[in-house]
XYZ file of C-alpha atoms in Angstrom:
623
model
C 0.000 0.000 0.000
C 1.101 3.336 -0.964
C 1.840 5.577 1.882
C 2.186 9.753 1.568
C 5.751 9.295 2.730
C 6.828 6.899 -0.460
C 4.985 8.836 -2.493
C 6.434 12.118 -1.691
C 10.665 11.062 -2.436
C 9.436 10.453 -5.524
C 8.526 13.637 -6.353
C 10.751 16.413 -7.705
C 9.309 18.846 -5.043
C 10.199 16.886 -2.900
C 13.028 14.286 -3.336
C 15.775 16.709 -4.274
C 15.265 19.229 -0.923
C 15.228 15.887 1.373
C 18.643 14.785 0.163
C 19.908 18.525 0.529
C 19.607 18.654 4.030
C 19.819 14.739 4.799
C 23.745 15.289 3.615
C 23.637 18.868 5.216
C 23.012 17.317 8.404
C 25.122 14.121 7.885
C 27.990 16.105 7.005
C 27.609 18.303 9.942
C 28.147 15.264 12.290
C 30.892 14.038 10.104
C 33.098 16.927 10.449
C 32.492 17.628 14.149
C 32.424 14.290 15.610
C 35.655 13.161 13.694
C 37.484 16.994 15.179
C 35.910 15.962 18.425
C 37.452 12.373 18.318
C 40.492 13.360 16.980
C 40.869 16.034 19.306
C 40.071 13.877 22.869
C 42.307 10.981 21.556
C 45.477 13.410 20.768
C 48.549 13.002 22.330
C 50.082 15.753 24.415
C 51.326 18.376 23.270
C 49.431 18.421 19.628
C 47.101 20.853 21.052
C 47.756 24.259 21.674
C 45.033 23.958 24.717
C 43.908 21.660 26.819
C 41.273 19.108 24.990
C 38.652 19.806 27.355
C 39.032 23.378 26.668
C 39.013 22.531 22.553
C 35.609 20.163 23.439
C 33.654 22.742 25.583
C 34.929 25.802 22.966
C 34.090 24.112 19.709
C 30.755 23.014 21.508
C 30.075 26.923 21.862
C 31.229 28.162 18.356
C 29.014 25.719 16.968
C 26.351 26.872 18.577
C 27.280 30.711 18.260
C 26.137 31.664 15.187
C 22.376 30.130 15.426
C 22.660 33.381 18.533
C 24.047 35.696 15.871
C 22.906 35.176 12.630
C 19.655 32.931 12.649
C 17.375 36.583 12.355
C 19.482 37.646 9.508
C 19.008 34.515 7.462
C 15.553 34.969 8.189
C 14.716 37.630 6.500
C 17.118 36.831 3.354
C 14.941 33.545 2.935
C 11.732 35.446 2.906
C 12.995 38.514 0.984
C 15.079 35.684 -2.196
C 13.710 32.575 -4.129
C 14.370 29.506 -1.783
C 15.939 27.257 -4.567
C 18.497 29.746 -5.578
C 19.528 30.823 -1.665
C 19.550 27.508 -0.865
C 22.170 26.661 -4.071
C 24.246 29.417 -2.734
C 24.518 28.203 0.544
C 24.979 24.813 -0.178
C 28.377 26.364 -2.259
C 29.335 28.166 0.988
C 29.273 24.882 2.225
C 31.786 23.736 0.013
C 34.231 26.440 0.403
C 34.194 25.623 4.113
C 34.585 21.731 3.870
C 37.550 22.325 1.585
C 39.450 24.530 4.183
C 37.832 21.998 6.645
C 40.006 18.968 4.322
C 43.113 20.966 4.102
C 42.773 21.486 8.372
C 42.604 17.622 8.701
C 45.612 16.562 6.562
C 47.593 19.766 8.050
C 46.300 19.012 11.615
C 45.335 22.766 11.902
C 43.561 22.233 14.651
C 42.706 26.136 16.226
C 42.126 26.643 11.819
C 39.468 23.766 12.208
C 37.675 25.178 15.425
C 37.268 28.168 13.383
C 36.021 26.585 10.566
C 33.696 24.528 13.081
C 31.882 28.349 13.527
C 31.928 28.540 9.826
C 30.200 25.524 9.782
C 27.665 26.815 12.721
C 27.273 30.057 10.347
C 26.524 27.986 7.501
C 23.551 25.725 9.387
C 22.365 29.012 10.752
C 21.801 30.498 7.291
C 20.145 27.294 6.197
C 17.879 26.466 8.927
C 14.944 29.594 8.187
C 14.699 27.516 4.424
C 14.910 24.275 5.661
C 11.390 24.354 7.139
C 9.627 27.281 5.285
C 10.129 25.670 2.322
C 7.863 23.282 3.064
C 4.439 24.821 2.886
C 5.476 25.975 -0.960
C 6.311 22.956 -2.136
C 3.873 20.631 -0.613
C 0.143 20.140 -0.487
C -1.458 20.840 2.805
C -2.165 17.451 3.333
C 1.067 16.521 2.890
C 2.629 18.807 5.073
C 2.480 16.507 8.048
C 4.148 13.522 5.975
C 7.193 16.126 4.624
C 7.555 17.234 8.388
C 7.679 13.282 8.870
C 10.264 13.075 6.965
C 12.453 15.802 7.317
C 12.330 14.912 11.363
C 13.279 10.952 10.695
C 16.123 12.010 7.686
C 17.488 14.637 10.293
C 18.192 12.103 13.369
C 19.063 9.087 10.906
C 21.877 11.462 9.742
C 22.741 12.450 12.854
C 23.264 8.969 13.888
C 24.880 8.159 10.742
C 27.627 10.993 10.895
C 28.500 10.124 14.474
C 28.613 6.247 13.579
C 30.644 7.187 10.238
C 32.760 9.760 12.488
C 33.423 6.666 14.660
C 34.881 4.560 11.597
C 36.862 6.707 10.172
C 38.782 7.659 13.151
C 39.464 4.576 13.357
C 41.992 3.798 10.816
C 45.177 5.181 10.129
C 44.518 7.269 7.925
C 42.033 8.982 9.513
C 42.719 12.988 8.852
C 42.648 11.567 5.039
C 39.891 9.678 5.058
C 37.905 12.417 6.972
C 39.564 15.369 4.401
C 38.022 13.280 1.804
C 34.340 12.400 2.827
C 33.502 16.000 4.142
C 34.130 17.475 0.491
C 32.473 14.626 -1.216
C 29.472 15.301 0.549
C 29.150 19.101 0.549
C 29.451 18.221 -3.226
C 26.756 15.290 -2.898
C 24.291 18.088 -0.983
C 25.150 20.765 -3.736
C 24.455 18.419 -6.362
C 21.136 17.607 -5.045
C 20.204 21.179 -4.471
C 20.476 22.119 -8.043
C 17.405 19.716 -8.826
C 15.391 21.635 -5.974
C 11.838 23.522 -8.139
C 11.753 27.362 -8.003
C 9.991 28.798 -4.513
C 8.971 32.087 -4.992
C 10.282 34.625 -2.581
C 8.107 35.167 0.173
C 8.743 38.920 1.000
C 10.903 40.370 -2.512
C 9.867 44.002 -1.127
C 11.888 43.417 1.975
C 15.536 46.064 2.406
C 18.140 43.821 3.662
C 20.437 45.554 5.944
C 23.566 44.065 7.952
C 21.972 44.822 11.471
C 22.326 41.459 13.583
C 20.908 42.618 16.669
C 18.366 45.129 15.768
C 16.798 42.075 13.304
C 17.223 39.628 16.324
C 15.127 41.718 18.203
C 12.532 42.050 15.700
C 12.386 38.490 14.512
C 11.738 37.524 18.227
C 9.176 40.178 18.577
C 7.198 39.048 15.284
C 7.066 35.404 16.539
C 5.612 36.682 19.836
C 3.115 38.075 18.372
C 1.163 34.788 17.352
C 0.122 33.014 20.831
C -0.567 29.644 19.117
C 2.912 30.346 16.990
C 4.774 31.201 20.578
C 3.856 28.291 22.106
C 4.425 25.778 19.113
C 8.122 27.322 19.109
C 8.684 26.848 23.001
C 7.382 23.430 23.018
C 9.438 22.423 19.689
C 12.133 24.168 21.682
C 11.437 22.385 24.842
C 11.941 18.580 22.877
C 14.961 20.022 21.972
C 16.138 20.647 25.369
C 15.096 17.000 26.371
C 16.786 15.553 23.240
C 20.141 17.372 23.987
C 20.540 15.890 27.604
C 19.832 12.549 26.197
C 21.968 12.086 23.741
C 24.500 14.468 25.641
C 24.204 11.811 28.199
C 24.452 8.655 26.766
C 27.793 7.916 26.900
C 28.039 8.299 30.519
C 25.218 7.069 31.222
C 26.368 3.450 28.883
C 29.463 3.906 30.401
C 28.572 4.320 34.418
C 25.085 2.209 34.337
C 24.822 -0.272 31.723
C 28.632 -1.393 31.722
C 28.999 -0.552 28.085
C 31.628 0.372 26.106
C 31.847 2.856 23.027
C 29.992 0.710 20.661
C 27.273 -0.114 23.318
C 27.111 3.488 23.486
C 26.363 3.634 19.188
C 23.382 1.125 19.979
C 21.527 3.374 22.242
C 21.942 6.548 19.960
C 20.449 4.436 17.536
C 17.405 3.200 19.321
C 16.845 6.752 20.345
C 17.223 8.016 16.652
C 15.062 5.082 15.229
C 12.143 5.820 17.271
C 12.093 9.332 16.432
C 12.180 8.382 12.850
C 9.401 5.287 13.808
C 7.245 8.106 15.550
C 7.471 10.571 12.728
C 5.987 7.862 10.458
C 3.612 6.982 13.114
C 2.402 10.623 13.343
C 1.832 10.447 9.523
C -0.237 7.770 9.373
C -2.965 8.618 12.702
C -2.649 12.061 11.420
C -4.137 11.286 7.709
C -2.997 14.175 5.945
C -4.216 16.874 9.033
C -1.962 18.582 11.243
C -3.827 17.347 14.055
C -2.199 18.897 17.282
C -3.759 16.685 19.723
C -1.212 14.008 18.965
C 0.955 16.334 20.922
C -0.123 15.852 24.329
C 0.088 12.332 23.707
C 3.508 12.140 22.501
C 4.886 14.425 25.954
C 3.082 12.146 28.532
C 5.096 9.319 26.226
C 8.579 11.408 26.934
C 7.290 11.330 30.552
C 6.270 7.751 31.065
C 9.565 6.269 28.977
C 11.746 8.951 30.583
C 10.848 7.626 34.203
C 10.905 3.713 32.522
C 14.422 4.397 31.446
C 15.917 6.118 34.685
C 14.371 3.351 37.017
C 14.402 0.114 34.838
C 18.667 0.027 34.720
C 19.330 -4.017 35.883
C 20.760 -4.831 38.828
C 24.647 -6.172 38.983
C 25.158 -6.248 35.095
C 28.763 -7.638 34.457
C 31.219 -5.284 32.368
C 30.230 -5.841 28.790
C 33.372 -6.663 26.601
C 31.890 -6.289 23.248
C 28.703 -4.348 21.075
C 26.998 -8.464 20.566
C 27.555 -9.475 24.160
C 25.392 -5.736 25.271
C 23.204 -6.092 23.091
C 22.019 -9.710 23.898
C 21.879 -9.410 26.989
C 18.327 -9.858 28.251
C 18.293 -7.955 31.136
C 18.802 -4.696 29.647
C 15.649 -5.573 26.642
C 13.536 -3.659 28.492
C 15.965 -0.821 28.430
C 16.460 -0.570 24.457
C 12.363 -0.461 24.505
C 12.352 2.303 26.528
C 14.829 4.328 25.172
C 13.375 3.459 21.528
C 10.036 4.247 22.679
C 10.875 7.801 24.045
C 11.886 8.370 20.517
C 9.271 7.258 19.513
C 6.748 9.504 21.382
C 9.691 12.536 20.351
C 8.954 11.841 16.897
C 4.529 11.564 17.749
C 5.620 14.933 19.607
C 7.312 17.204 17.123
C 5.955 16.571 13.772
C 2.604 18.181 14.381
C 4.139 21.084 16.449
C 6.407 21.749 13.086
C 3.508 21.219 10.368
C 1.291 23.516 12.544
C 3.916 26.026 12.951
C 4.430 26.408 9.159
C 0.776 26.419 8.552
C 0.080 29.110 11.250
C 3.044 31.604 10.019
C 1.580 34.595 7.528
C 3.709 33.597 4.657
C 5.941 36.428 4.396
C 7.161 35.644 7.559
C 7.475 32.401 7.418
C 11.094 32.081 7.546
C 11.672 34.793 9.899
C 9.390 32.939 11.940
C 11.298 29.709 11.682
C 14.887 31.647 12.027
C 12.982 32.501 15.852
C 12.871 28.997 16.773
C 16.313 28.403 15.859
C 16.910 31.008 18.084
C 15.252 29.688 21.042
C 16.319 26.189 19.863
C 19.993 27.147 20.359
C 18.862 28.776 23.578
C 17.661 25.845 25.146
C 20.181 23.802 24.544
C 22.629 25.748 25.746
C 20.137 25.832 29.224
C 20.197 21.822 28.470
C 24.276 21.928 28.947
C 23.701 24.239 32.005
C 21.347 21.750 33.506
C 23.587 18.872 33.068
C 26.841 20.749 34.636
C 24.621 22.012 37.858
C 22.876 18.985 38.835
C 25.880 16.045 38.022
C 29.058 18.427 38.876
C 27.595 21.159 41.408
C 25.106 18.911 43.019
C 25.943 15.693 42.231
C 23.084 14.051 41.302
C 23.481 10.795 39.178
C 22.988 10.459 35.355
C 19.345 8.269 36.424
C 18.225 10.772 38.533
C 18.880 13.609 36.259
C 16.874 11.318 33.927
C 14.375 11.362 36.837
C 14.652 15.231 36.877
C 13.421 15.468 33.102
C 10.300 13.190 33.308
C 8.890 15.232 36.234
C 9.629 18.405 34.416
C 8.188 17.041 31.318
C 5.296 15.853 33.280
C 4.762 19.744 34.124
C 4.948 20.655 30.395
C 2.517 17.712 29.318
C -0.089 18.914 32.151
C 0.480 22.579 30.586
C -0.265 21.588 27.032
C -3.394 19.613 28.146
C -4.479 22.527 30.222
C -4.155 25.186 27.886
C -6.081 23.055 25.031
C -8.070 20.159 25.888
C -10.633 20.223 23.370
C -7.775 18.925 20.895
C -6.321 16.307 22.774
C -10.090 15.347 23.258
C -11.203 15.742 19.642
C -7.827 13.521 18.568
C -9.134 10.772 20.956
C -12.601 10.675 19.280
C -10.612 10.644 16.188
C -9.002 7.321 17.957
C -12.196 6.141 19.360
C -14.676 6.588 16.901
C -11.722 4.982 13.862
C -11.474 2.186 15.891
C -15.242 1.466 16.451
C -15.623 1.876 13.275
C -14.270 1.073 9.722
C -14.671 4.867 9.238
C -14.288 6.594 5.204
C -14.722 10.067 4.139
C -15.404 11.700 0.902
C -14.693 14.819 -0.294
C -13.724 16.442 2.793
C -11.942 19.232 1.442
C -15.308 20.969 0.932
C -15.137 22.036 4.893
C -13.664 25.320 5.056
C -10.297 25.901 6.083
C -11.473 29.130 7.550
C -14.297 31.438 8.110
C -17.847 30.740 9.185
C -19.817 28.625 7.936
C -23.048 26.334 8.850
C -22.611 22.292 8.735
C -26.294 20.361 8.184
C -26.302 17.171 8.887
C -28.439 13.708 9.267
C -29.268 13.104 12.772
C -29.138 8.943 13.060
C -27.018 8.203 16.569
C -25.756 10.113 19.664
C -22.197 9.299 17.722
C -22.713 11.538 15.308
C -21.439 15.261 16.496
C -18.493 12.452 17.982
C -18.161 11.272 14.328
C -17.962 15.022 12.833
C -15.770 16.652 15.404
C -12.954 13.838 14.390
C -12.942 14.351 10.379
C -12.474 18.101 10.994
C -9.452 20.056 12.034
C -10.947 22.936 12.820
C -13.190 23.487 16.144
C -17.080 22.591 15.222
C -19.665 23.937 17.507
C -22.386 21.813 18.047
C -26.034 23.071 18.279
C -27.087 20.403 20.991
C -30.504 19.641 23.084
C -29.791 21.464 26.543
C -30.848 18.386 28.544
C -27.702 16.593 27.167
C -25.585 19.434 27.492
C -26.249 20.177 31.279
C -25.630 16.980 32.150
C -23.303 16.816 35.693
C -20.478 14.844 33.909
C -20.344 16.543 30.334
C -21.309 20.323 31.270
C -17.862 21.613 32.076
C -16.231 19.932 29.017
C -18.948 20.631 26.604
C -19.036 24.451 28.062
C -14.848 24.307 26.845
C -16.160 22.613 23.451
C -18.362 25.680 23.040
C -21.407 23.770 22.378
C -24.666 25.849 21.949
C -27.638 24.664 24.017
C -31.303 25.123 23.117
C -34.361 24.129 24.269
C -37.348 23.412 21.769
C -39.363 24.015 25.011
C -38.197 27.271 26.563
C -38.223 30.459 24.768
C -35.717 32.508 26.505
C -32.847 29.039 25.832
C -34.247 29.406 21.734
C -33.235 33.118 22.046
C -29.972 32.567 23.202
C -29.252 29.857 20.859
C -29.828 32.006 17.839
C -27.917 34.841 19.028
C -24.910 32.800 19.829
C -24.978 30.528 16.558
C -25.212 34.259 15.077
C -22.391 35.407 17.193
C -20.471 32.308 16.378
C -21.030 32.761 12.741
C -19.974 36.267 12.914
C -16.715 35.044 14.439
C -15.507 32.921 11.791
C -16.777 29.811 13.317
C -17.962 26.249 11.881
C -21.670 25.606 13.281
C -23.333 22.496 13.114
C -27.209 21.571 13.645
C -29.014 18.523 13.122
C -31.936 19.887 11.295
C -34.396 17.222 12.226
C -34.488 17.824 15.685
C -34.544 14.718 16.740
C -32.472 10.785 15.794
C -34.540 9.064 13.041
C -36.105 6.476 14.524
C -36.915 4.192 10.706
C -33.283 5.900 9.356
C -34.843 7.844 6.670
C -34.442 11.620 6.839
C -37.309 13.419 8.651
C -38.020 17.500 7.192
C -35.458 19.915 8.490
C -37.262 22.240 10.667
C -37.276 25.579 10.147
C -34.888 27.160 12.566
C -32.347 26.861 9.900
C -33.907 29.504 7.770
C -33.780 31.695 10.768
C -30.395 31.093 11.251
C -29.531 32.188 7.479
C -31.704 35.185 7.153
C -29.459 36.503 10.519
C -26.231 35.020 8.936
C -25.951 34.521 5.536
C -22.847 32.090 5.605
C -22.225 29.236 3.285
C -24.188 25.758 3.798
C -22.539 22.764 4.511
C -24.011 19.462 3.574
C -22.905 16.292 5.240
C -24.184 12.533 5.065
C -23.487 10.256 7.251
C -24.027 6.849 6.291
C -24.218 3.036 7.306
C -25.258 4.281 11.090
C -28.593 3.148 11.392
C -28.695 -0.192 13.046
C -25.345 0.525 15.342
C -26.010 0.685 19.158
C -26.256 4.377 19.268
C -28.943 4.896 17.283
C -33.028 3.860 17.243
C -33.075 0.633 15.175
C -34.418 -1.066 18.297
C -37.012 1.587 19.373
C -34.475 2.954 21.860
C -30.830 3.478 21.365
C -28.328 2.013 24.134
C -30.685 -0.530 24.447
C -29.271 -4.317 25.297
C -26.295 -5.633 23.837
C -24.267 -4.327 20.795
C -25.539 -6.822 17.642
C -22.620 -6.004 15.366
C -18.754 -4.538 15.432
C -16.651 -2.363 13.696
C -19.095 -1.751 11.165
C -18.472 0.127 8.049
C -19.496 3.753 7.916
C -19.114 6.717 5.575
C -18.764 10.878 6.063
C -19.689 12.656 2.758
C -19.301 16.283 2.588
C -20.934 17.908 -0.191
C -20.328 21.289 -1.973
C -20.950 24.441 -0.148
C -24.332 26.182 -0.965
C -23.886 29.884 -1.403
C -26.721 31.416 1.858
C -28.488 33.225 -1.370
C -29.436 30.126 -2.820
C -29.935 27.600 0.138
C -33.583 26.780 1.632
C -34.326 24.265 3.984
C -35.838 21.973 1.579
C -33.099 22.466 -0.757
C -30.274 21.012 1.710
C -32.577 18.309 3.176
C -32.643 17.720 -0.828
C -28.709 17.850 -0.653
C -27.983 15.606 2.357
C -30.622 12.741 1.423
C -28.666 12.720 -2.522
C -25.352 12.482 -0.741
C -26.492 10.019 1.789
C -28.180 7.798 -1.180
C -29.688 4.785 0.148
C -26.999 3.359 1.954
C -28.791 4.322 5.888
């Protein structure tokens, strides 16, 4: 079966970009893991400072330039076509690998620290493209599966140029070897650029000027602006933070807890990076094509649960592992790898949607600006990540597990946060999860629901799943005309208040009043609306006449007309087929079921009878 993912690195949009900053990011790790190992396995007196001094400084000048130049590349990827600035910095990528080559075979070593900033400057100017590329070249249902992606090709070459950086300092002719490789594949990552399609610029009218700080501040200030923007970048951000401790950590943490050696130490980098990639995928495929945010939530109580797993499940006496097969058969430490490839995995079910939404949310001359923001606070928290790790296991001492321990609680904070501050997604993704699961559930033709301003959904009323079933196909927020009995209820009123539900009682004036004046107000706002038109569940699944309050509603807000059939419902334990619904047992299981949105009705043409008209030829006879 075909999947979005497969599909997409065959395209030419696509393909081309993916391989540009796969090798981008592989050669990255190349070059500074292979200085990094040369550099702590020196002998004395090669140096002209201490290697410690070289580790923690070329750890800093990587990071540097994401600090001083991130805002500036902003602004040139909004204000030039993306293919073309991405060509040219793909070339300055090749200037610096070359001096990079001549430092290894020369053993320039303080030449090569520089060039590791030149490197930094490089991935600073490239970052802003990287991601607001994206939205230009891809659908908008595929943005999820290119986020997917770029997130899994981004840790598999991290992995892969720390592994590589591993084998070539390992033979004798490393500095060579190493001169060699990092050319080739700044030349590989070139090559592929040049196949990348035209993206138009974003922003052409923009007046570039060589002001680092003044275009810091601003770039900050313009992704402040967006609240929903803000808090994608903090919590994209935040992963980051978790990510660097981890694989900061590793090591250490092989080296102290699990009796490991160095290539014990490759295995868990590679769970970690494998379940990020597994996740990404895994994100793709509940997501269906939406950027559906609620997956979120889910993914951070994952990095909670898998954090705490992986700090409290280390075995008990584990003898000193000699070699990489003897680690990693050892049963004991099974549960361990799961862990640590399932907290990828829930990094991966984490980040994707946070990125897709991100890109989707940014006004699109600003899009890279925006992005050159979170590289900004990216950089930020990791540097706070390396501060963490030096105060709690050199100031206070605390041990590599319980620093582990340290991250799940605070991670547990940030998970209760994003709940908190949004639970209507999180909700509306587990309907998604319920309802798909009850049911064999297809749609058709959902891209006739409006991606934004108001307008009124009219639909078939057959089970008390239905507004369930609705809520889950759509990414945007529905509000549900519902019978106030239902919606007062002691256990639902609180939620459904949060859902913005709009009560009404056929019975009581004043509650009819209201109800029109908010679906009005709602309207007015931009808002989806939905009513059930019949008033009440069919109880022979045929469609009973729409009542007439919908005529009212149009004549106060003439918005666009939704139709939507849902089919293959009558007969399922929610619904009438017995005379009562709920009633006895359930007579039949994951039961197929369709969700057919028609075309939108312009409010000048639509009548009541004309939509029931609408709904009963999209619902056909299937009940």
């Amino acid at each position: 079966m075909r999947t979005e993912s497969t599909f997409l690195l065959r395209q030419k949009r696509f393909l081309p970009y993916f391989l540009t900053q796969f090798f981008g990011a592989f050669n990255d790790n190349i070059f500074k893991n292979v200085l990094l190992l040369l550099v702590a396995f020196s002998s004395a007196g090669q140096l002209p400072i201490s290697s410690d001094l070289f580790i923690n400084l070329a750890a800093g000048l990587f990071i540097l330039p994401f600090f001083l130049f991130s805002a500036s590349a902003g602004v040139l990827a909004d204000k030039y076509e993306k293919s073309a600035y991405i060509r040219k910095v793909k070339l300055l990528e090749i200037v610096i690998m070359t001096m990079g080559a001549i430092g290894f075979v020369t053993q320039s070593y303080i030449a090569l620290l520089i060039l590791l900033f030149l490197m930094g400057t490089q991935s600073a100017f490239f970052g802003p493209v990287k991601f607001a590329i994206l939205p230009q070249q891809l659908k908008p249902n595929e943005l999820v599966s290119g986020n997917a992606l770029v997130e899994a090709g981004t840790f598999l070459a991290i992995l892969l140029g720390t592994l590589g950086a591993g084998l070539i300092t390992a033979r004798e002719n490393a500095q060579e070897l190493a001169a060699f490789c990092v050319v080739i594949f700044a030349l590989l990552g070139y090559l592929a650029s040049r196949f990348i399609p035209n993206a138009a610029a974003s922003a052409p009218e923009l007046e570039f000027k060589w002001q680092p700080l003044q275009q810091t501040k601003a770039t900050l200030a313009m992704a402040r602006a967006d609240k929903n923007i803000f808090r994608s970048m903090l919590s994209i951000s935040w992963f980051w933070f978790l990510g660097a401790v981890y694989l900061t950590q590793f090591p250490n943490f092989t080296k102290l807890h699990l009796k490991g050696e160095e290539t014990a130490v490759a295995l868990l980098l590679a769970l970690f990076s494998i379940g990020i990639a597994l996740g990404s995928f895994c994100c793709e495929r509940l997501s269906k094509g939406r950027i559906e945010v609620g997956i979120v939530p889910i993914g951070s109580l994952g990095l909670t649960v898998f954090g705490l797993l992986m700090a409290l499940a280390i075995p008990d006496n584990l003898p000193h592992f000699s070699g990489f097969s003897e680690f990693a058969l050892y049963q004991p430490l099974w549960p361990m790898f799961a862990y640590v490839t399932l907290a990828g995995a829930s990094g991966g079910l984490y980040i994707v949607p946070l990125y897709a939404s991100m890109q989707q949310r940014a006004i699109k001359k600003q899009r890279s600006r925006i992005i050159a923001a979170l590289n900004i606070y990216n950089a930020l928290f990791m540097v706070g990540s390396a501060i963490l790790g030096i105060i709690t296991l050199t100031v206070i001492g605390m041990s590599i597990p319980e620093l582990f321990l340290l991250l799940a609680i605070l991670n547990c904070v940030i998970a209760t946060y994003l709940i908190a501050s949004d639970p209507i997604v999180v909700v509306r993704f587990l309907t998604w999860v319920l309802t798909h699961s009850m049911y064999r559930v297809t749609h058709k033709n959902l891209h006739h629901l409006p991606e934004k301003g108001g307008a009124l959904l009219v639909c078939n009323h057959v089970s008390y799943m239905d507004a369930l079933l609705l809520s889950a196909i759509c990414p945007r927020l529905i509000r549900f005309v519902m019978e106030e009995e239902y919606a007062n209820l002691p256990p639902l009123r609180r939620f459904l208040k949060r859902a913005s539900v709009i009560p009404i009682s056929a019975n009581n004036r004043r509650s009819i009043v209201k109800a029109f004046n908010d679906v009005e107000q709602a309207l007015s706002e931009g808002h989806l609306v939905c009513i059930f038109p019949e008033g009440r569940l069919t109880s022979d699944g045929e469609i009973a006449p729409f009542m007439r309050g919908m005529d009212i509603i149009l004549k106060r807000s003439p918005v666009k007309v939704v139709p939507i059939a849902l089919k293959g419902m009558w007969g399922s334990y929610f619904s009438r087929h017995k005379g009562a619904a709920c009633q006895g047992l359930p007579s039949r299981f994951w039961s197929k079921i369709e969700i057919e949105v028609g075309e939108p009705i312009s409010p000048e043409k639509v009548t009541s009878e004309e939509t029931a008209k609408a709904v009963a030829q999209l619902r056909g006879s299937w009940r």
